[in-house]
PDB file of C-alpha atoms in Angstrom:
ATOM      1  CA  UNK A   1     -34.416  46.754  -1.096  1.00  0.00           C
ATOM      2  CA  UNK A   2     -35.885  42.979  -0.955  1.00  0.00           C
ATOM      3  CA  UNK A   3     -36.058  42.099   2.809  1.00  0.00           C
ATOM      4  CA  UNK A   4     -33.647  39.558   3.264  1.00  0.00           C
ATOM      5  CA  UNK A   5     -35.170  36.396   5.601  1.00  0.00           C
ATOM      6  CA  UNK A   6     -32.086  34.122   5.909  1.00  0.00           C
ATOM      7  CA  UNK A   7     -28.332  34.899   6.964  1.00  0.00           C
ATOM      8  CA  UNK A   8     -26.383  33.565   3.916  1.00  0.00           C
ATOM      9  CA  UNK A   9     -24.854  36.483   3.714  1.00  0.00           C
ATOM     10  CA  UNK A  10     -22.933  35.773   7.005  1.00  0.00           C
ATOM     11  CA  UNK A  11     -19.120  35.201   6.673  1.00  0.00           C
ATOM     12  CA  UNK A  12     -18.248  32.277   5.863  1.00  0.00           C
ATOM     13  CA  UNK A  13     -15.515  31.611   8.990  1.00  0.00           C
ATOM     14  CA  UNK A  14     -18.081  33.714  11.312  1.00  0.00           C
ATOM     15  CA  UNK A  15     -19.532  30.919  12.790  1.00  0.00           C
ATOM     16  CA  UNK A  16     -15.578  28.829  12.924  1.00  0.00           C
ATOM     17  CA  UNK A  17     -13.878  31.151  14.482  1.00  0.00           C
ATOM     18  CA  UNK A  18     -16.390  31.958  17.336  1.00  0.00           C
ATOM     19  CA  UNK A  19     -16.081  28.106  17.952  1.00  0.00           C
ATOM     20  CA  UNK A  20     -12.399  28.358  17.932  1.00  0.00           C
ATOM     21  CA  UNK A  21     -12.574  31.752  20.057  1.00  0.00           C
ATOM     22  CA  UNK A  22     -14.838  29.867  22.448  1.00  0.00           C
ATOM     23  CA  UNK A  23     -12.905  26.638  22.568  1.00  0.00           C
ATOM     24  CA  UNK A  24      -9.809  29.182  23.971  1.00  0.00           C
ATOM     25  CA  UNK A  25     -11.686  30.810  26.356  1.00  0.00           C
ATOM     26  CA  UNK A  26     -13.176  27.893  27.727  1.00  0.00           C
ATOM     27  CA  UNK A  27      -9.603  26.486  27.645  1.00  0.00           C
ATOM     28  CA  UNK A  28      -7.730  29.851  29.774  1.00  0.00           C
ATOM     29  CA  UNK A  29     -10.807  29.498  31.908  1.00  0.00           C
ATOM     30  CA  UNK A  30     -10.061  26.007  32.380  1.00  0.00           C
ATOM     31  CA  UNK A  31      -6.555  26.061  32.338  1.00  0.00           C
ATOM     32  CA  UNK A  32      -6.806  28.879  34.898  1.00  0.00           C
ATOM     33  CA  UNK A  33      -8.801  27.386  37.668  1.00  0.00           C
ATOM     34  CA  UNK A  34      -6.683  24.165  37.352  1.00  0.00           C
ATOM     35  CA  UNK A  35      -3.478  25.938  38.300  1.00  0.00           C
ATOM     36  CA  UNK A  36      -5.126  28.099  40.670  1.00  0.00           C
ATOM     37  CA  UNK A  37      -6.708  24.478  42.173  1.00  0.00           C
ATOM     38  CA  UNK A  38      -3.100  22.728  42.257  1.00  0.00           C
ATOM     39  CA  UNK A  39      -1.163  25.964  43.236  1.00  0.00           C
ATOM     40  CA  UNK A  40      -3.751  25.756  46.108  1.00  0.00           C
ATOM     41  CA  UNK A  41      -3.250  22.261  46.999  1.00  0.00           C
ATOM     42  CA  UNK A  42       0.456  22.939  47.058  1.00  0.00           C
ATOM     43  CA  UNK A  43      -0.057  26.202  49.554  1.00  0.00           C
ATOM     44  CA  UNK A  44      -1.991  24.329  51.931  1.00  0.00           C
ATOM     45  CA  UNK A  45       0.125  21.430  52.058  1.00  0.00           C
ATOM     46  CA  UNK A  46       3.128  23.963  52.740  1.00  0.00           C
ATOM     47  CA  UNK A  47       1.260  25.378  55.390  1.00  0.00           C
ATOM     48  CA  UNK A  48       0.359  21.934  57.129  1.00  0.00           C
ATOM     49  CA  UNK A  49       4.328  21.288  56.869  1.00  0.00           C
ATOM     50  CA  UNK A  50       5.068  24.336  58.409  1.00  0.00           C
ATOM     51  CA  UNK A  51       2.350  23.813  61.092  1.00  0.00           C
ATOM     52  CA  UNK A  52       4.080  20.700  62.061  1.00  0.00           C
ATOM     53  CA  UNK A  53       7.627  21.714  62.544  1.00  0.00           C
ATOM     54  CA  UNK A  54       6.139  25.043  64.497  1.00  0.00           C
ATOM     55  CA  UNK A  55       4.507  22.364  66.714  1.00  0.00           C
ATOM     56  CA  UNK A  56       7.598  20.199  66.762  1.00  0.00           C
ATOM     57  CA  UNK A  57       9.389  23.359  68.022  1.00  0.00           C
ATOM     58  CA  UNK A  58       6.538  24.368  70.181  1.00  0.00           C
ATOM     59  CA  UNK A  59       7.006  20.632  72.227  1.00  0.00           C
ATOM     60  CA  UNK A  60      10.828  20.884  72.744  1.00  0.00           C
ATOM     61  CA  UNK A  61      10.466  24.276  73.889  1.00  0.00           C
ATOM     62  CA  UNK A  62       8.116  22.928  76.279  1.00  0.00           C
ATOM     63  CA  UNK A  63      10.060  19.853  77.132  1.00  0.00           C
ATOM     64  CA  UNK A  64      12.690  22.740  78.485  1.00  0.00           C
ATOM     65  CA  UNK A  65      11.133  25.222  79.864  1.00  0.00           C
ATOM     66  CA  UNK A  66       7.534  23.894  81.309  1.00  0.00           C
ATOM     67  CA  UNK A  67       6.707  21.006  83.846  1.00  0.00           C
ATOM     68  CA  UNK A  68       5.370  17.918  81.903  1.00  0.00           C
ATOM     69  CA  UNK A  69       2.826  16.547  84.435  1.00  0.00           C
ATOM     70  CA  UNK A  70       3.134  13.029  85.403  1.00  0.00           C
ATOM     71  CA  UNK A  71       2.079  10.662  88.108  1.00  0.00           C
ATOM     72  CA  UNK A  72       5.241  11.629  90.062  1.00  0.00           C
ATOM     73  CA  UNK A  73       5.608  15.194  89.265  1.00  0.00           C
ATOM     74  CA  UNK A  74       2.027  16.400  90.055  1.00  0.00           C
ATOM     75  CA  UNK A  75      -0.152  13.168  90.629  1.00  0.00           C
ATOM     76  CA  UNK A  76      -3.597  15.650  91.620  1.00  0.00           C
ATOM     77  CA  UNK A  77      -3.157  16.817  88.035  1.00  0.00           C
ATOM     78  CA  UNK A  78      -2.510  13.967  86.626  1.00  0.00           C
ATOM     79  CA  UNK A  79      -5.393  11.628  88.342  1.00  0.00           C
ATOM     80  CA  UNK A  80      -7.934  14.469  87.097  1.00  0.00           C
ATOM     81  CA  UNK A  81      -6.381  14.703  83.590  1.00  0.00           C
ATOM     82  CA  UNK A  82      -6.903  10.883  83.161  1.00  0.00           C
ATOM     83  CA  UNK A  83      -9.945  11.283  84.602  1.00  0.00           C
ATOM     84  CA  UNK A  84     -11.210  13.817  82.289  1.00  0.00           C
ATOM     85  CA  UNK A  85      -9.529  11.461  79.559  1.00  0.00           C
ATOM     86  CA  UNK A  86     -11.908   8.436  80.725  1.00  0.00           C
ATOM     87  CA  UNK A  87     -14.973  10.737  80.576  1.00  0.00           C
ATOM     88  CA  UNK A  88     -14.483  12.120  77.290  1.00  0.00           C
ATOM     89  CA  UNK A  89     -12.691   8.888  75.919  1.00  0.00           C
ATOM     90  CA  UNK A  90      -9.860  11.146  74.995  1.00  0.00           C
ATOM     91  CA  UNK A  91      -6.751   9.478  73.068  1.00  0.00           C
ATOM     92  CA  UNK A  92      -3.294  10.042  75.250  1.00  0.00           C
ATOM     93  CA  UNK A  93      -2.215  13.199  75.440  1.00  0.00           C
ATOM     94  CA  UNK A  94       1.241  14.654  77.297  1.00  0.00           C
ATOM     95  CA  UNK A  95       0.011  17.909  79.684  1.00  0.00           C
ATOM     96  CA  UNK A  96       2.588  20.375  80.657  1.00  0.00           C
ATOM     97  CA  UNK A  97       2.262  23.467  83.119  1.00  0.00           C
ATOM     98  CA  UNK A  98       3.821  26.372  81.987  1.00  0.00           C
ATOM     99  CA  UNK A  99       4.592  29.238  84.714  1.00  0.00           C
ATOM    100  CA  UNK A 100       2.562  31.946  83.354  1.00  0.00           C
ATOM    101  CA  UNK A 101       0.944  34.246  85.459  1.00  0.00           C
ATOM    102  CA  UNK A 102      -2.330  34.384  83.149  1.00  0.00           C
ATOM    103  CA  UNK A 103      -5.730  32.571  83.637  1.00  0.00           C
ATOM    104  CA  UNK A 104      -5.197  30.560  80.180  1.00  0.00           C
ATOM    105  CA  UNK A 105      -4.877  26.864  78.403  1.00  0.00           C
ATOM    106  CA  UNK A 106      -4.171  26.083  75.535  1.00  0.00           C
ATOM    107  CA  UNK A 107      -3.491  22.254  73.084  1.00  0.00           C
ATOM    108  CA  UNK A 108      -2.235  21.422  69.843  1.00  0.00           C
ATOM    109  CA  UNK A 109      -0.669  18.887  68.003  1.00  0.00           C
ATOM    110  CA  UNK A 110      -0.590  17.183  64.276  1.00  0.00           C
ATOM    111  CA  UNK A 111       0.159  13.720  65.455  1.00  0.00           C
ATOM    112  CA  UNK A 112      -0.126  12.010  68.643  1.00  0.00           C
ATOM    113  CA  UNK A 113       0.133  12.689  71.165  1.00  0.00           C
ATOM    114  CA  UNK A 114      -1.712  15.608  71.723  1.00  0.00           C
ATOM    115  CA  UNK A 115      -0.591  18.041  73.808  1.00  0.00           C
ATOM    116  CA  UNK A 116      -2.829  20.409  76.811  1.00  0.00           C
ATOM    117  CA  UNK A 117      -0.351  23.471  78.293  1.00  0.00           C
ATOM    118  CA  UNK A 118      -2.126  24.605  81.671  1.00  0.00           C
ATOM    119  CA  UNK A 119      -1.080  28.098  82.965  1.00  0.00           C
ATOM    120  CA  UNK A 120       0.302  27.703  86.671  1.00  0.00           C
ATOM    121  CA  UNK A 121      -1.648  30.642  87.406  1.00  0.00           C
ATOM    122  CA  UNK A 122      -4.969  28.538  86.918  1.00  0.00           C
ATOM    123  CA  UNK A 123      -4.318  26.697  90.455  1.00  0.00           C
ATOM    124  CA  UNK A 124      -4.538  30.126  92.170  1.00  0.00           C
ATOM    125  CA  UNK A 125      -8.080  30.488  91.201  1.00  0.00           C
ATOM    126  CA  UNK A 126      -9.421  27.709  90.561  1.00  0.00           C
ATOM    127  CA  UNK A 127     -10.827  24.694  92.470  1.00  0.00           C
ATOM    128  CA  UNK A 128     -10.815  21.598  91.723  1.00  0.00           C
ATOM    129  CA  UNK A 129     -14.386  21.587  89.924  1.00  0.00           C
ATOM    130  CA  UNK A 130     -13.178  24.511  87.762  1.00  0.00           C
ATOM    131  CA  UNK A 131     -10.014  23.291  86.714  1.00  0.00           C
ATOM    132  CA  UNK A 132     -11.562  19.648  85.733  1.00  0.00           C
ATOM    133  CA  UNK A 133     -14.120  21.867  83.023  1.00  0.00           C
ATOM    134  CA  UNK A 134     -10.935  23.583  81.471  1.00  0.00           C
ATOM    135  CA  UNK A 135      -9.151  20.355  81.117  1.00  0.00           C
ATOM    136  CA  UNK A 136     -12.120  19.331  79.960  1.00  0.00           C
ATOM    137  CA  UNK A 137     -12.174  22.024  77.541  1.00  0.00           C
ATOM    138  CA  UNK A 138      -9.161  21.132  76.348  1.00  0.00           C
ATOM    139  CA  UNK A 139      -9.456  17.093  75.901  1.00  0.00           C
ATOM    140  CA  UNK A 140     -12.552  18.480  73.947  1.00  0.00           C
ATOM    141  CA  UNK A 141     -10.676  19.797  71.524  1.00  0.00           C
ATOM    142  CA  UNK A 142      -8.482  17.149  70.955  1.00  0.00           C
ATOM    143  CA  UNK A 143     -11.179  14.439  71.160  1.00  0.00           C
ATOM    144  CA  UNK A 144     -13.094  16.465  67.998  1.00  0.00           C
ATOM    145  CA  UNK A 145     -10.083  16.740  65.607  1.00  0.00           C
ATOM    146  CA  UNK A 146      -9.714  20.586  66.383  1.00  0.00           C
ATOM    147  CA  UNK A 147      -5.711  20.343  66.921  1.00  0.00           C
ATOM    148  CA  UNK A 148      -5.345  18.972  63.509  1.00  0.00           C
ATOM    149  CA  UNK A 149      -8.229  20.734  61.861  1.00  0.00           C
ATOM    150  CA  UNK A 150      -6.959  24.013  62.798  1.00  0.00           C
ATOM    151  CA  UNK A 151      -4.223  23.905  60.939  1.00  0.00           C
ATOM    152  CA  UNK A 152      -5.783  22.157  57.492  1.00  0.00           C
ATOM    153  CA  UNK A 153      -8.468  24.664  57.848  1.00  0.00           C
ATOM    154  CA  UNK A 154      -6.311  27.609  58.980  1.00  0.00           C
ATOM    155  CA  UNK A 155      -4.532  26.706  55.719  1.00  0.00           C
ATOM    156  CA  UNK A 156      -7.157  26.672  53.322  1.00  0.00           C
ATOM    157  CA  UNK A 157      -8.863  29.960  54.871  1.00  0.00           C
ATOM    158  CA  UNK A 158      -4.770  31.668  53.658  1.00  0.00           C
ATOM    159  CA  UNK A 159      -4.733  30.823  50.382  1.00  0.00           C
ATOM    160  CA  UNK A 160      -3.757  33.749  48.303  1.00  0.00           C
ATOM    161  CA  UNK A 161      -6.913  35.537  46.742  1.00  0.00           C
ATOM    162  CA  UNK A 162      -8.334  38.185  46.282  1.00  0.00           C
ATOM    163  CA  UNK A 163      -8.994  40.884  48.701  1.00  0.00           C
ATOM    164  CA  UNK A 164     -12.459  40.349  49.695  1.00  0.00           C
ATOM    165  CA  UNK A 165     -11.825  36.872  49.434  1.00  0.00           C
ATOM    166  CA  UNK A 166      -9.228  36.087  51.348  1.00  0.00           C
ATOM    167  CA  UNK A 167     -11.604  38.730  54.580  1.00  0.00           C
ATOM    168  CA  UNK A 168     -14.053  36.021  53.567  1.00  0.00           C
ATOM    169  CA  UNK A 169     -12.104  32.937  53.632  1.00  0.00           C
ATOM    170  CA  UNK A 170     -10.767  34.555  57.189  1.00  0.00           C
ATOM    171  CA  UNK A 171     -13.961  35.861  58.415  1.00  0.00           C
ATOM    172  CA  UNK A 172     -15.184  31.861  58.091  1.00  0.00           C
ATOM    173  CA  UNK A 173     -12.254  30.267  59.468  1.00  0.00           C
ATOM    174  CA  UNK A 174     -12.976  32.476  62.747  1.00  0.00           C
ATOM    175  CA  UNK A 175     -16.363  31.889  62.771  1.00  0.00           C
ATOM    176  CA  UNK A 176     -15.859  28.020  62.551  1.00  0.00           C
ATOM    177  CA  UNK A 177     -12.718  28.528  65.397  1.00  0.00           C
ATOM    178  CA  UNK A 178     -15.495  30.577  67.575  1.00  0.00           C
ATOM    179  CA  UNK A 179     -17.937  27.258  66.890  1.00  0.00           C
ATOM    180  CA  UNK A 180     -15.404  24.840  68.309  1.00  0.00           C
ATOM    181  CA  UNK A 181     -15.243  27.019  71.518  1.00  0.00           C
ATOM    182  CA  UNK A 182     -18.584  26.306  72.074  1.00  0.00           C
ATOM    183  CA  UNK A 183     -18.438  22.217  71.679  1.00  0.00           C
ATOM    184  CA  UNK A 184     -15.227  22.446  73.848  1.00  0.00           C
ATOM    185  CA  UNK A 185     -17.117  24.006  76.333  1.00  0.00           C
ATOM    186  CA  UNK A 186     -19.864  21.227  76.206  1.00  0.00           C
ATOM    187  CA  UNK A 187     -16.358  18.832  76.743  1.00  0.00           C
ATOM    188  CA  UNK A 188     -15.606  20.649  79.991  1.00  0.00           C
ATOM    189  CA  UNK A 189     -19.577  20.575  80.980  1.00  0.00           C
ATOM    190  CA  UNK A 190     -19.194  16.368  81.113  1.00  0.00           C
ATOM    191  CA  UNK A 191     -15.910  16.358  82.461  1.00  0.00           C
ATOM    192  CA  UNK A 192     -16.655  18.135  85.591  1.00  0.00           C
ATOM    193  CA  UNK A 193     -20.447  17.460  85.855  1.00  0.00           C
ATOM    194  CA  UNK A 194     -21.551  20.433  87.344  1.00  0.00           C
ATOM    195  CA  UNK A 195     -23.020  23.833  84.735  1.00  0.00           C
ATOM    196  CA  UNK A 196     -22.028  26.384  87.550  1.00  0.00           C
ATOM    197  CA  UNK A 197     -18.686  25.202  88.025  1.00  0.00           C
ATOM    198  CA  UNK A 198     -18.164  25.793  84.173  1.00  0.00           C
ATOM    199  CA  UNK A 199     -19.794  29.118  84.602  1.00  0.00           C
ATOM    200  CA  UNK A 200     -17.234  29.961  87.410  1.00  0.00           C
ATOM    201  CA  UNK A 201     -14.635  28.843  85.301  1.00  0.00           C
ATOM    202  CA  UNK A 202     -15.458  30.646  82.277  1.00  0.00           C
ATOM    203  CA  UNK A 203     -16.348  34.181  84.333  1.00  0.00           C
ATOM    204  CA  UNK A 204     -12.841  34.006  86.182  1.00  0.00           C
ATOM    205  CA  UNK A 205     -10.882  33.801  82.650  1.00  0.00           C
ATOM    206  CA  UNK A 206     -12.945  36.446  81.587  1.00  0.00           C
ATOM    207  CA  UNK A 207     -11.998  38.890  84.483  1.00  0.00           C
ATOM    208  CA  UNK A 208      -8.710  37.707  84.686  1.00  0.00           C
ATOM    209  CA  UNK A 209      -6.397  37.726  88.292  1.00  0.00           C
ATOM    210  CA  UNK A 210      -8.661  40.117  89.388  1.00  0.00           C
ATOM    211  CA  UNK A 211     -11.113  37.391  90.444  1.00  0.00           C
ATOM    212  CA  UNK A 212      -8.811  36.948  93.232  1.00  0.00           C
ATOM    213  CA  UNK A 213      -8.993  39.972  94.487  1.00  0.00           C
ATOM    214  CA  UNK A 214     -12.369  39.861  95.430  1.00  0.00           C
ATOM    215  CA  UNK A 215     -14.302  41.211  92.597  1.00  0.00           C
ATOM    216  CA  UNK A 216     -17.994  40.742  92.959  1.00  0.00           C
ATOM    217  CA  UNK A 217     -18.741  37.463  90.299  1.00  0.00           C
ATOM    218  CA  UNK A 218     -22.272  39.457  89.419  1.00  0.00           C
ATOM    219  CA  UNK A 219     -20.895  42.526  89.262  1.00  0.00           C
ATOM    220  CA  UNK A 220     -17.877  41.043  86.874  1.00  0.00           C
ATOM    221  CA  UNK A 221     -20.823  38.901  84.945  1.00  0.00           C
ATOM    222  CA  UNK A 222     -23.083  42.163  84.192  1.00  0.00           C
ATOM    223  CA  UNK A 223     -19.436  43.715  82.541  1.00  0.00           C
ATOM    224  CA  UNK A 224     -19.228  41.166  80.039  1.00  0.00           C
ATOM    225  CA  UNK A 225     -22.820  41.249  79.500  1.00  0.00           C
ATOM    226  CA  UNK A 226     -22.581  44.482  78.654  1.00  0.00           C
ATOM    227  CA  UNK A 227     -20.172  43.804  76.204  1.00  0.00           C
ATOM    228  CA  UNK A 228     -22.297  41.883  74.623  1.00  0.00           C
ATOM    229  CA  UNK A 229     -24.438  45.284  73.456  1.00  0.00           C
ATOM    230  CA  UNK A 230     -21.300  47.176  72.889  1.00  0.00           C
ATOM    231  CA  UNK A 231     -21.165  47.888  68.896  1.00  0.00           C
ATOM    232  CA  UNK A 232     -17.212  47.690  69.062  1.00  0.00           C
ATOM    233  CA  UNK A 233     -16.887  44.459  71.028  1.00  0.00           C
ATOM    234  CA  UNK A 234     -19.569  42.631  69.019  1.00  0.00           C
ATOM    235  CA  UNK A 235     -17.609  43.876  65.618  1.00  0.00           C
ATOM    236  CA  UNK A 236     -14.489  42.517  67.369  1.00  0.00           C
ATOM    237  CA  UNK A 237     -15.737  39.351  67.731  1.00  0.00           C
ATOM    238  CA  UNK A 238     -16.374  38.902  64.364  1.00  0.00           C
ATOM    239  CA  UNK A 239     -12.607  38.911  64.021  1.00  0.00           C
ATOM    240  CA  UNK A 240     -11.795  37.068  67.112  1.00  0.00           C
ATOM    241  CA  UNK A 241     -11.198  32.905  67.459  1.00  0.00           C
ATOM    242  CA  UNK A 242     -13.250  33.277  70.637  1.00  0.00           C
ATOM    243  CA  UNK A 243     -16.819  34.272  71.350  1.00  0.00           C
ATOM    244  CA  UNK A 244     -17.493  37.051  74.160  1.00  0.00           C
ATOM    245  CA  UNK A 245     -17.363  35.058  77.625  1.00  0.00           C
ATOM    246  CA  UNK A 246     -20.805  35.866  78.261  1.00  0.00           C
ATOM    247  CA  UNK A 247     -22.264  34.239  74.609  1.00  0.00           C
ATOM    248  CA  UNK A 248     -20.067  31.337  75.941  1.00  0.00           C
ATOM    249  CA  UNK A 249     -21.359  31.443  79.432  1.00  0.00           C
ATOM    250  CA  UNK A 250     -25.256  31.448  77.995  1.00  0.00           C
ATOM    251  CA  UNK A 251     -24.155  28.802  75.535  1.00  0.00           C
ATOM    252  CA  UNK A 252     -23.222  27.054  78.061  1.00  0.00           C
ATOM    253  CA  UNK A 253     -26.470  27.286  79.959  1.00  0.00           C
ATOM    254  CA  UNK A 254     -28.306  26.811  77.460  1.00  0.00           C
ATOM    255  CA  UNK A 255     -27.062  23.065  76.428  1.00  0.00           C
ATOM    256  CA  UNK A 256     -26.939  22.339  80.177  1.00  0.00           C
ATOM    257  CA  UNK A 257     -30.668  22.506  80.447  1.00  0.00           C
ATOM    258  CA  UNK A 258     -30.884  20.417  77.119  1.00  0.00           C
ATOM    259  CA  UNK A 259     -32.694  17.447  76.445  1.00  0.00           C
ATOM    260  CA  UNK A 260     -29.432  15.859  75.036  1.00  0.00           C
ATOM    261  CA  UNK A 261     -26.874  16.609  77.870  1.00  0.00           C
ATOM    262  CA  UNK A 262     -29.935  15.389  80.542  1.00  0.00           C
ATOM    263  CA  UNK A 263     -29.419  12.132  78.275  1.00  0.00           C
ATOM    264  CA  UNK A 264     -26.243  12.058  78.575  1.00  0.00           C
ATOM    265  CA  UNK A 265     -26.692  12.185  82.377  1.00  0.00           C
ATOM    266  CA  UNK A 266     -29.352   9.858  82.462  1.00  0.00           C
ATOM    267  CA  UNK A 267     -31.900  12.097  83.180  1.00  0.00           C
ATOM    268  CA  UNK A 268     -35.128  12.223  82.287  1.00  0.00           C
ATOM    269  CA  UNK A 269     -36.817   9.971  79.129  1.00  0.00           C
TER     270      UNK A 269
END
């Protein structure tokens, strides 16, 4: 048979129905991401709704069962919390204490003001040095948008999707909450001025009341060094919203004998 050199012989609605087949595809594909875009909108706008009346409920639970700390109630906390405010140049935020016998702080909030829970337990151990770099801490993270950002973020990282997706979309939301522990800490660093003080701070949440039993700060340093080379711990963190206490602690360190913070100080060129 004659070799045949052109495609005339091709059916006639070939080439009109792979346009049309294409055109659908293209369309389902479209179609497709645009729900999956609005249905994603609508989840994290949900979310931020829900955020805000859990924080709503969070406040007048607080209102009832915590101290709120004002010049009259505890003036020595309140001084240093405006204090730490003027440093930072932290909007106005209401502080409670809450009577928990754990070395812990915490803020949140959608709309202003912001609000910083201190654990009453955080007195015991801590002088007055200390406590300034976890209020510090904490104006940090309201001062850099982390109250509200938490929960947009947190929202977007839940979408539904799948599997391995949503691990990723959580594994990054963790990773980003681990990153705003470090720039908090840099907000406790300038409110209290002094690197060791946020060191002390930092090593007695990470041994916990113990530190006032007279455990050996070194000693209780080297342990959560070591954690640092454990396998299990360093897969944990992965999967935490905190870093290990002793990548915080070197962190730490490490922007205190930066060029920037000695700027900040005045120090140096």
């Amino acid at each position: 048979m004659k070799p045949v050199h052109n495609t005339s012989y091709r059916y006639p609605h070939e080439q009109t129905i792979l346009t049309l087949t294409l055109l659908l595809v293209f369309g389902v594909i479209f179609f497709t991401a645009t729900a999956t875009v609005c249905g994603s909108v609508v989840f994290v706008a949900a979310m931020l709704i829900i955020a805000y009346f859990a924080t709503s409920n969070r406040h007048q639970s607080l209102l009832k069962t915590a101290q709120e700390v004002t010049p009259q109630t505890n003036p020595r906390l309140n001084d240093m919390v405006e204090e730490c405010r003027a440093t930072l140049q932290t909007e106005a935020v209401q502080t409670f204490v809450a009577n928990r016998n754990a070395l812990n702080a915490y803020t949140f909030g959608l709309t202003s003001p912001k609000v910083v829970v201190i654990y009453s337990a955080l007195a015991q151990v801590m002088d007055e040095d200390e406590l300034k770099f976890i209020v510090g801490h904490e104006l940090g993270h309201v001062t850099l948008g982390h109250t509200w950002l938490n929960s947009l973020v947190g929202g977007m990282a839940g979408i539904p999707s799948p599997f391995m997706g949503a691990i990723l979309m959580e594994a990054a939301f963790l990773w980003w909450n681990r990153a705003c522990e470090y720039s908090a800490d840099r907000a406790g660093l300038l409110a209290c001025g002094d690197v060791n003080k946020g060191i002390s701070a930092l090593l007695k949440i990470g041994v916990g009341l113990q530190v006032s039993q007279g455990v050996d700060p070194q000693r209780a340093l080297q342990k959560l060094r070591d954690e640092m080379n454990d396998t299990v711990s360093t897969v944990g963190e992965l999967f935490a919203t905190h870093p290990l206490i002793a990548r915080r602690i070197d962190e730490l360190k490490k922007w205190a004998a930066s060029a920037e913070y000695k700027k900040r100080l005045g120090i140096g060129d």
